[in-house]
Short mmCIF file of C-alpha atoms in Angstrom, two decimals:
data_model
loop_
_atom_site.label_atom_id
_atom_site.label_comp_id
_atom_site.label_asym_id
_atom_site.label_seq_id
_atom_site.Cartn_x
_atom_site.Cartn_y
_atom_site.Cartn_z
CA MET A 128 62.37 83.48 73.37
CA LYS A 129 64.97 80.87 73.34
CA LYS A 130 66.99 83.13 70.79
CA SER A 131 66.52 86.28 73.09
CA LYS A 132 67.94 84.74 75.80
CA TYR A 133 71.17 83.42 74.16
CA THR A 134 71.40 87.04 72.96
CA ILE A 135 71.37 88.55 76.44
CA LEU A 136 73.71 86.10 77.45
CA ASN A 137 75.92 86.71 74.85
CA ILE A 138 75.83 90.36 75.61
CA ILE A 139 76.77 89.88 79.12
CA ILE A 140 79.67 87.53 78.33
CA LEU A 141 81.19 90.04 76.09
CA LEU A 142 80.65 92.99 78.36
CA SER A 143 82.43 90.82 81.13
CA VAL A 144 85.30 89.93 78.77
CA LEU A 145 85.81 93.46 77.73
CA SER A 146 86.08 94.72 81.21
CA CYS A 147 88.20 92.17 82.73
CA VAL A 148 91.95 93.64 83.39
CA SER A 149 94.79 91.34 83.97
CA LEU A 150 97.31 91.69 86.85
CA PRO A 151 99.90 94.41 85.55
CA GLU A 152 103.57 93.11 84.88
CA GLY A 153 105.57 92.90 88.01
CA LEU A 154 103.08 92.61 90.62
CA SER A 155 102.19 89.90 93.01
CA THR A 156 105.77 89.19 93.77
CA LYS A 157 107.70 87.35 96.46
CA SER A 158 111.42 87.61 97.05
CA GLU A 159 114.44 85.69 98.02
CA ILE A 160 114.99 84.97 101.70
CA TYR A 161 117.37 86.99 103.39
CA ASN A 162 119.19 86.95 106.69
CA ALA A 163 118.98 89.96 108.91
CA ASP A 164 120.63 91.22 111.91
CA ASN A 165 117.87 92.92 113.47
CA VAL A 166 114.06 94.03 112.91
CA ASP A 167 112.81 96.83 114.96
CA PHE A 168 109.07 96.71 116.04
CA TYR A 169 107.07 99.74 116.76
CA TYR A 170 103.57 100.61 117.45
CA ASP A 171 100.77 103.29 117.64
CA LEU A 172 98.38 102.28 120.50
CA THR A 173 95.16 104.10 121.55
CA TYR A 174 93.49 102.47 124.66
CA GLN A 175 91.62 102.85 128.01
CA LYS A 176 93.21 103.24 131.25
CA ASP A 177 91.62 104.14 134.57
CA GLY A 178 88.64 105.72 132.69
CA LYS A 179 90.87 107.94 130.27
CA THR A 180 92.03 107.44 126.83
CA GLU A 181 95.63 107.00 126.51
CA TYR A 182 97.77 107.51 123.47
CA GLU A 183 101.26 105.99 122.72
CA ARG A 184 103.07 107.24 119.45
CA GLN A 185 106.05 105.65 117.85
CA ILE A 186 105.57 104.96 114.21
CA TRP A 187 105.80 108.37 112.84
CA GLU A 188 109.01 109.25 114.37
CA GLN A 189 110.57 106.43 112.68
CA ALA A 190 109.32 107.33 109.33
CA TYR A 191 110.91 110.80 110.00
CA ASP A 192 114.27 109.33 110.79
CA ILE A 193 114.36 107.53 107.66
CA LEU A 194 113.59 110.76 105.76
CA ASP A 195 116.17 112.40 107.93
CA ASN A 196 118.66 109.91 107.31
CA ALA A 197 118.41 109.83 103.33
CA LYS A 198 121.63 110.48 101.29
CA GLU A 199 120.20 109.35 97.86
CA PHE A 200 116.38 109.07 97.68
CA PHE A 201 113.59 108.89 99.99
CA LEU A 202 110.42 106.82 98.83
CA MET A 203 106.95 106.42 100.44
CA ASP A 204 104.55 104.45 98.90
CA ILE A 205 101.29 104.94 100.81
CA PHE A 206 97.63 104.75 100.67
CA VAL A 207 96.39 107.85 102.16
CA PHE A 208 98.21 110.96 102.70
CA ASN A 209 95.92 113.84 103.57
CA ASP A 210 94.36 115.51 106.25
CA PHE A 211 90.70 115.22 105.08
CA LEU A 212 87.97 114.59 107.62
CA GLY A 213 84.55 113.15 107.28
CA LYS A 214 81.66 114.94 108.99
CA GLY A 215 81.82 114.80 112.98
CA VAL A 216 85.44 113.02 113.12
CA ARG A 217 87.59 116.14 114.28
CA GLU A 218 85.25 116.58 117.39
CA LYS A 219 85.10 112.79 117.88
CA LEU A 220 88.60 111.94 117.42
CA HIS A 221 90.81 115.08 118.15
CA PRO A 222 93.07 114.02 115.23
CA LEU A 223 96.57 115.02 114.50
CA ASN A 224 97.30 116.49 111.06
CA ILE A 225 99.85 114.08 110.41
CA ALA A 226 100.27 114.41 106.79
CA GLU A 227 100.65 118.19 107.36
CA GLU A 228 103.43 117.46 109.69
CA PHE A 229 104.98 114.90 107.31
CA SER A 230 104.76 117.38 104.33
CA GLU A 231 106.36 120.04 106.17
CA LYS A 232 109.34 117.70 107.12
CA ILE A 233 109.55 116.92 103.50
CA LEU A 234 109.96 120.22 102.48
CA GLU A 235 112.60 120.94 105.09
CA LYS A 236 114.35 117.93 103.87
CA ARG A 237 114.16 119.29 100.15
CA LYS A 238 115.92 122.73 101.55
CA LYS A 239 118.39 121.00 103.56
CA ASP A 240 119.51 118.54 101.12
CA PRO A 241 118.36 119.35 97.46
CA ASP A 242 120.35 116.77 95.95
CA VAL A 243 118.03 113.84 97.67
CA GLU A 244 115.50 112.75 95.34
CA ILE A 245 111.98 112.40 96.85
CA TYR A 246 109.42 109.94 95.59
CA LEU A 247 105.80 109.43 96.54
CA ILE A 248 103.56 106.69 95.14
CA LEU A 249 99.85 107.36 96.29
CA ASP A 250 96.34 106.39 95.85
CA GLU A 251 93.93 108.14 93.73
CA SER A 252 91.77 108.52 96.57
CA ASN A 253 94.01 111.50 97.64
CA THR A 254 92.51 113.71 94.90
CA PHE A 255 89.13 112.19 95.36
CA TYR A 256 89.82 109.92 92.29
CA GLY A 257 90.88 112.80 89.96
CA ALA A 258 88.40 115.25 91.13
CA PHE A 259 91.07 117.85 92.01
CA ASP A 260 94.44 118.84 92.63
CA ASN A 261 95.66 118.14 96.38
CA LYS A 262 97.08 121.16 97.45
CA THR A 263 99.48 119.79 99.90
CA HIS A 264 100.93 117.58 97.24
CA LYS A 265 101.29 120.72 94.71
CA LYS A 266 103.40 122.26 97.12
CA LEU A 267 105.56 119.35 97.36
CA GLU A 268 105.88 119.02 93.77
CA GLU A 269 106.73 122.86 93.46
CA ALA A 270 109.48 122.04 95.81
CA GLY A 271 110.86 119.15 93.51
CA VAL A 272 109.04 116.18 94.96
CA HIS A 273 108.28 113.58 92.55
CA ILE A 274 104.64 112.30 92.93
CA GLY A 275 102.60 109.59 91.25
CA TYR A 276 99.03 108.67 91.78
CA VAL A 277 98.31 105.00 90.60
CA ASP A 278 95.97 104.70 87.90
CA LEU A 279 93.42 102.14 89.43
CA ALA A 280 91.45 101.35 86.17
CA LYS A 281 94.56 99.19 85.47
CA LEU A 282 93.84 96.95 88.56
CA ARG A 283 91.71 94.31 88.50
CA ASP A 284 87.89 94.66 89.44
CA PRO A 285 86.90 93.30 92.80
CA MET A 286 83.40 93.96 92.05
CA LEU A 287 82.76 93.05 88.18
CA THR A 288 79.11 93.84 88.30
CA TYR A 289 79.59 97.29 88.66
CA SER A 290 82.99 97.73 87.09
CA THR A 291 81.93 96.21 84.01
CA ILE A 292 79.48 99.13 83.45
CA TRP A 293 81.89 101.50 84.64
CA ARG A 294 84.68 100.92 82.24
CA LEU A 295 82.20 100.53 79.25
CA PHE A 296 79.90 103.30 79.55
CA ILE A 297 81.40 105.88 81.91
CA ARG A 298 85.23 105.68 81.78
CA PRO A 299 85.37 106.56 78.23
CA PHE A 300 84.07 109.93 78.99
CA GLY A 301 87.06 110.78 81.29
CA ASN A 302 86.87 112.95 84.49
CA PRO A 303 87.92 116.47 84.18
CA LYS A 304 90.15 117.85 87.18
CA ASN A 305 89.33 120.79 89.22
CA LYS A 306 85.79 121.55 87.44
CA GLY A 307 83.76 119.86 90.29
CA LYS A 308 80.13 121.35 91.30
CA THR A 309 79.31 118.43 93.70
CA LYS A 310 79.92 118.47 97.37
CA ASN A 311 82.24 115.62 98.40
CA PRO A 312 80.11 112.87 99.81
CA VAL A 313 82.96 111.58 102.21
CA TYR A 314 85.03 114.50 103.31
CA GLU A 315 84.42 118.04 104.79
CA GLY A 316 86.07 121.12 103.39
CA THR A 317 87.72 119.24 100.36
CA ASP A 318 87.15 121.22 96.88
CA LYS A 319 84.11 120.16 95.13
CA VAL A 320 84.28 116.92 93.21
CA THR A 321 82.44 115.51 90.21
CA ILE A 322 79.97 112.70 89.64
CA ARG A 323 82.36 110.79 87.27
CA SER A 324 85.25 110.99 90.41
CA ILE A 325 82.43 109.39 92.58
CA LEU A 326 81.33 106.86 90.20
CA ARG A 327 85.12 105.99 89.81
CA ALA A 328 85.58 105.63 93.60
CA LEU A 329 82.86 103.02 93.42
CA ASN A 330 85.33 100.49 91.79
CA ALA A 331 86.37 99.84 95.32
CA LYS A 332 90.08 99.03 95.15
CA ALA A 333 93.41 100.81 96.17
CA ASP A 334 97.00 101.34 96.06
CA HIS A 335 96.90 100.02 99.88
CA ARG A 336 100.76 99.49 99.94
CA LYS A 337 102.12 101.02 103.04
CA LEU A 338 106.21 101.23 102.55
CA ILE A 339 108.71 104.00 103.57
CA MET A 340 112.35 103.76 102.45
CA ASN A 341 115.66 105.18 101.68
CA GLU A 342 118.87 103.52 100.32
CA ASN A 343 119.45 101.87 103.65
CA THR A 344 116.62 101.42 105.68
CA ALA A 345 112.71 100.19 105.16
CA MET A 346 109.86 100.34 107.00
CA LEU A 347 106.56 98.35 106.40
CA THR A 348 103.45 99.36 108.31
CA SER A 349 99.83 99.34 108.60
CA ALA A 350 99.78 103.04 109.23
CA ASN A 351 98.66 105.94 107.00
CA PRO A 352 99.99 109.56 107.43
CA HIS A 353 96.48 111.06 107.61
CA ALA A 354 94.61 113.02 110.09
CA GLU A 355 91.40 110.61 110.24
CA GLY A 356 93.65 107.44 111.14
CA SER A 357 95.92 109.51 113.34
CA ARG A 358 94.46 107.93 116.52
CA HIS A 359 94.15 104.28 115.05
CA SER A 360 96.38 101.57 116.55
CA ASN A 361 98.92 100.37 114.21
CA VAL A 362 102.23 98.56 113.90
CA ALA A 363 105.18 98.86 111.66
CA PHE A 364 108.68 96.84 111.01
CA LYS A 365 111.91 98.80 110.45
CA PHE A 366 114.98 97.14 109.07
CA SER A 367 118.24 97.20 106.97
CA SER A 368 119.22 94.23 104.54
CA PRO A 369 119.81 93.70 101.02
CA ILE A 370 116.14 92.83 100.55
CA LEU A 371 115.47 96.44 99.83
CA LYS A 372 116.74 95.86 96.39
CA ASP A 373 113.76 93.41 96.01
CA ILE A 374 111.48 95.97 97.72
CA TYR A 375 112.64 98.85 95.49
CA SER A 376 112.34 96.87 92.44
CA ALA A 377 108.53 95.82 93.12
CA GLU A 378 107.85 99.58 93.55
CA GLN A 379 109.19 100.42 89.89
CA SER A 380 106.40 98.00 88.76
CA VAL A 381 104.05 100.18 90.50
CA ALA A 382 105.73 103.49 89.40
CA LYS A 383 104.55 102.41 85.73
CA ILE A 384 101.22 102.02 86.25
CA THR A 385 100.87 105.47 87.89
CA LYS A 386 99.07 108.34 85.80
CA PRO A 387 100.93 109.80 82.96
CA ASP A 388 100.63 113.40 84.13
CA GLY A 389 102.11 112.91 87.50
CA SER A 390 105.59 114.35 88.18
CA LEU A 391 106.96 111.08 88.91
CA LYS A 392 106.44 110.45 85.26
CA GLN A 393 105.41 106.73 85.51
CA GLN A 394 109.14 105.63 86.48
CA LEU A 395 111.59 105.34 89.47
CA PRO A 396 115.38 105.14 88.37
CA ASP A 397 117.54 102.16 89.01
CA ARG A 398 119.47 102.27 92.30
CA ASP A 399 122.38 100.45 93.76
CA PHE A 400 122.04 98.38 97.00
CA SER A 401 125.20 96.63 96.77
CA ASN A 402 126.38 98.80 99.95
CA ILE A 403 124.05 97.07 102.11
CA PRO A 404 125.94 93.99 103.63
CA PHE A 405 124.50 90.67 103.82
CA SER A 406 123.62 89.42 107.35
CA ASN A 407 125.37 86.06 108.96
CA ASN A 408 122.54 86.21 111.48
CA SER A 409 120.57 83.03 110.55
CA LYS A 410 118.38 83.60 113.43
CA ILE A 411 116.35 86.18 111.59
CA LYS A 412 115.12 85.76 108.22
CA LEU A 413 113.01 88.14 105.94
CA GLN A 414 111.04 87.72 102.84
CA TYR A 415 108.77 90.28 101.02
CA PHE A 416 105.52 89.79 99.21
CA THR A 417 103.23 91.64 97.39
CA GLU A 418 99.37 91.38 96.26
CA GLY A 419 98.30 88.11 96.26
CA GLN A 420 101.49 86.33 97.14
CA THR A 421 100.89 87.07 100.83
CA ALA A 422 97.70 85.00 100.84
CA LEU A 423 99.57 81.98 99.10
CA ASP A 424 102.52 82.20 101.50
CA ILE A 425 100.14 82.26 104.69
CA SER A 426 98.27 79.42 103.57
CA LYS A 427 101.21 77.36 103.13
CA GLU A 428 102.56 78.07 106.50
CA LEU A 429 99.09 77.49 108.00
CA ALA A 430 98.46 74.09 106.36
CA GLU A 431 101.96 73.02 108.28
CA THR A 432 100.49 73.90 111.45
CA GLY A 433 99.29 71.18 114.05
CA ILE A 434 99.71 70.05 117.74
CA GLY A 435 102.13 72.17 119.73
CA ASP A 436 101.50 75.16 117.30
CA LYS A 437 99.65 78.41 118.14
CA ILE A 438 98.52 80.94 115.60
CA ILE A 439 98.04 84.60 116.68
CA VAL A 440 96.02 86.85 114.61
CA SER A 441 95.63 90.66 115.20
CA GLN A 442 93.53 92.31 112.43
CA PHE A 443 91.50 95.09 111.50
CA PHE A 444 89.29 93.02 109.10
CA LEU A 445 88.99 89.30 108.82
CA ALA A 446 86.84 88.06 106.08
CA ASP A 447 88.94 86.26 103.45
CA ARG A 448 87.00 82.68 102.94
CA GLU A 449 90.37 80.85 102.27
CA MET A 450 91.88 82.33 105.23
CA ILE A 451 88.87 81.30 107.55
CA LYS A 452 89.06 77.80 106.24
CA GLY A 453 92.70 77.60 106.89
CA LEU A 454 92.26 78.60 110.34
CA LYS A 455 89.62 76.18 110.98
CA LYS A 456 91.64 73.26 109.36
CA ALA A 457 94.66 74.31 111.66
CA ALA A 458 92.49 73.87 114.86
CA LYS A 459 91.12 70.66 113.55
CA ARG A 460 94.87 69.61 113.51
CA GLY A 461 95.22 70.74 117.07
CA ALA A 462 96.71 74.28 116.58
CA GLU A 463 95.99 76.73 119.34
CA ILE A 464 94.47 80.07 117.69
CA GLN A 465 94.23 83.31 119.43
CA ILE A 466 92.50 86.23 117.68
CA ILE A 467 92.37 90.15 118.33
CA LEU A 468 90.01 91.90 115.81
CA SER A 469 88.96 95.54 115.59
CA ASN A 470 85.58 96.07 117.34
CA SER A 471 82.67 98.07 115.83
CA LYS A 472 78.77 98.29 116.44
CA ALA A 473 78.43 96.77 112.82
CA GLY A 474 78.57 92.91 112.84
CA ILE A 475 80.27 92.76 109.41
CA PRO A 476 82.80 91.64 108.69
CA ASN A 477 84.65 90.86 112.33
CA LYS A 478 81.89 89.60 114.43
CA ALA A 479 80.48 87.51 111.37
CA SER A 480 83.87 85.73 111.20
CA ALA A 481 84.47 85.53 114.62
CA GLY A 482 81.07 83.71 115.31
CA GLU A 483 81.94 81.38 112.56
CA LEU A 484 85.36 80.54 114.10
CA MET A 485 83.85 80.12 117.52
CA LYS A 486 80.54 78.25 116.76
CA TYR A 487 83.04 75.61 114.83
CA ALA A 488 85.41 75.57 117.95
CA ARG A 489 82.52 74.95 120.32
CA LYS A 490 81.11 72.53 118.30
CA HIS A 491 84.46 70.29 118.14
CA ASN A 492 86.10 71.42 121.16
CA TYR A 493 89.05 73.20 119.22
CA LYS A 494 91.25 75.67 120.83
CA ILE A 495 89.56 79.11 119.06
CA ASN A 496 89.61 81.94 121.20
CA VAL A 497 88.53 85.54 120.10
CA LYS A 498 88.52 88.82 121.70
CA PHE A 499 87.79 92.35 120.24
CA PHE A 500 89.93 95.44 120.81
CA ASN A 501 88.46 97.97 122.89
CA ASN A 502 88.65 100.82 120.17
CA GLY A 503 86.16 103.49 120.45
CA GLU A 504 85.71 106.08 117.39
CA GLU A 505 89.50 105.15 116.31
CA LYS A 506 89.95 101.60 114.93
CA TYR A 507 92.58 98.70 115.89
CA HIS A 508 94.05 99.08 112.32
CA VAL A 509 96.77 96.46 112.70
CA LYS A 510 97.41 93.69 110.07
CA MET A 511 99.55 90.99 111.72
CA LEU A 512 99.52 87.30 112.12
CA SER A 513 102.01 84.93 113.75
CA ILE A 514 102.62 81.49 113.97
CA LEU A 515 104.57 79.99 117.05
CA LYS A 516 106.67 76.93 116.35
CA LYS A 517 108.87 75.00 118.86
CA ASP A 518 111.92 76.70 118.15
CA TYR A 519 111.06 79.78 116.15
CA MET A 520 108.32 82.13 115.25
CA ILE A 521 106.93 83.44 111.81
CA THR A 522 105.44 86.63 111.78
CA TYR A 523 103.50 88.85 108.70
CA GLY A 524 102.88 92.30 108.96
CA GLY A 525 102.25 94.93 106.34
CA SER A 526 99.48 96.55 104.71
CA THR A 527 97.08 93.24 103.84
CA ASN A 528 93.78 93.02 105.53
CA PHE A 529 92.42 89.48 105.54
CA THR A 530 90.09 90.12 102.98
CA ARG A 531 89.41 88.95 99.48
CA ARG A 532 90.11 92.55 97.99
CA ASN A 533 93.33 92.76 99.81
CA MET A 534 94.62 89.20 99.48
CA ARG A 535 93.46 88.11 96.03
CA ASN A 536 95.32 90.34 93.72
CA TYR A 537 92.71 93.44 93.43
CA ASN A 538 94.36 95.78 95.65
CA LEU A 539 98.11 96.95 95.61
CA GLU A 540 99.64 95.44 98.84
CA ASN A 541 102.78 94.56 100.56
CA GLU A 542 103.85 92.37 103.31
CA LEU A 543 107.28 91.35 105.28
CA LYS A 544 107.64 87.89 106.48
CA ILE A 545 109.97 87.46 109.42
CA ILE A 546 111.34 84.07 110.41
CA SER A 547 112.82 84.47 113.97
CA ALA A 548 114.19 82.62 116.90
CA TYR A 549 113.01 83.17 120.31
CA ASP A 550 115.90 84.66 121.55
CA GLN A 551 116.06 87.66 119.00
CA ASN A 552 114.45 91.02 120.27
CA ILE A 553 112.17 91.24 117.69
CA SER A 554 110.59 87.70 118.76
CA LYS A 555 110.53 89.14 122.28
CA ASN A 556 108.90 92.55 121.49
CA ILE A 557 105.87 90.96 119.27
CA LEU A 558 105.25 88.45 121.89
CA ASP A 559 105.41 91.08 124.61
CA TYR A 560 102.87 93.32 122.37
CA TYR A 561 100.33 90.36 122.07
CA ASP A 562 100.53 89.57 125.67
CA ARG A 563 99.97 93.20 126.98
CA LEU A 564 96.87 93.43 124.62
CA TRP A 565 95.64 89.81 125.35
CA THR A 566 96.11 89.99 129.10
CA ASN A 567 95.19 93.58 129.35
CA ARG A 568 98.18 94.48 131.26
CA ASP A 569 98.59 98.19 132.43
CA GLY A 570 95.23 99.10 130.12
CA GLU A 571 91.68 98.15 128.97
CA PHE A 572 93.04 96.78 125.45
CA THR A 573 90.80 93.84 124.54
CA LEU A 574 87.13 92.78 125.30
CA PRO A 575 85.61 89.24 125.82
CA TYR A 576 83.95 87.54 122.88
CA ASP A 577 80.86 86.42 124.66
CA LYS A 578 79.77 90.19 125.87
CA HIS A 579 80.35 91.66 122.21
CA LYS A 580 79.61 88.61 119.67
CA ASN A 581 77.03 88.90 117.10
CA GLU A 582 76.33 85.30 115.88
CA LYS A 583 72.86 86.23 114.26
CA ILE A 584 72.11 84.14 111.01
CA ILE A 585 71.13 87.01 108.83
CA ASN A 586 74.62 88.75 109.87
CA ASP A 587 76.53 85.54 108.69
CA LEU A 588 74.49 85.68 105.33
CA LEU A 589 75.16 89.08 104.69
CA PHE A 590 78.63 89.08 105.40
CA ARG A 591 79.31 86.04 102.98
CA PHE A 592 77.30 87.61 100.09
CA MET A 593 79.10 91.09 100.74
CA GLU A 594 82.68 89.20 100.59
CA MET A 595 81.78 86.94 97.86
CA ASN A 596 80.82 89.77 95.72
CA GLY A 597 82.75 92.76 96.70
CA PHE A 598 79.85 95.15 97.59
CA SER A 599 81.38 96.14 101.06
CA ALA A 600 83.92 98.36 102.37
CA PHE A 601 86.52 95.48 103.09
#
């Protein structure tokens, strides 16, 4: 019996070791710090006003502007670039076909400026994990657009229990494309999928980056160009700076782990960004992070907060254990904390994490306040945190949800850190955005915590289990 136990243990250890994947070279990076003349802040906002749903749309016009003004190249590394819809979504959301709109603009650009190279780095979900060719993308490739889908098998596994089995006993059999016989379990109207593509999807990881750039300008956003998310509330930061060299270099590393059959051919050519002038404006500083480096830097900045500082969190998901601990410690040192989270009927993860923080604040009389965004079928999809110091503020914005999967080197992520004096437009615009939502100025944006909380113990236990093991959608 004892020998049998050791044999089983050895098999488990062997399988775990064989399934482990180290982070590919060139990922989880941080740039130098650069001065910047300006950073423009944009947002899409869906909200209620006088009993009606209002939409404000700014982000995609800025993306199209970057495309239109490209003289040498255009690059988009984005999570979702399709107009697939789940059952009932069209009737509930009245979505916009943003992927189709964006694709048409790319085709127009190819006709107008055929010498401008266009590169798209995309997540596997756009082909339902290799089940079929995306028809929209194929049209773009036929027009000369270079597309690469990130091979998610090269990323670390957030759900090791499942991925160990998948890597050893399912992946070796491959996944034939365009031969599916199974109805898509997530989206309506797509080509049929394979059982093996469904099993591949269950590894629950992604190229979650959200970057749009040309040779002079870049934009980081929380938004995806897809119909199902077209009504989501999101933010974006647009800027020109020599930091683009570092951002592009980080994308070259991602290109190397795209699938070899893509028209991108697993590479982005070297580019010269020396024509972008360095700024003498020390009142705005920029730094760029990918993957787990974002969490390390946020934790470092949170650890330096205390009395007189204010922390503002606006998030789609708040679940990462270390981030929650960092906020608690900041409150203990005397920092004021204000949090806006996407609302949902499900209590996980946001209502569980909010409940943990609020109970902690009540117990110790700390200054933590939470509101839930007044979203309907659409989502409050923002990923942003600001720290307000005496003479300046720090803002993080990009693709990174505050979850283990997004912050701990599992997904591909990217984030911009902005350090700005209060007299700069970027500071004024960000603070005005927070104030508008928190005070419900000219709309019904946020809901009081007490009327929408879920502090049930079972909710908290389930949340902790799911975040720790990866058995979740966050």
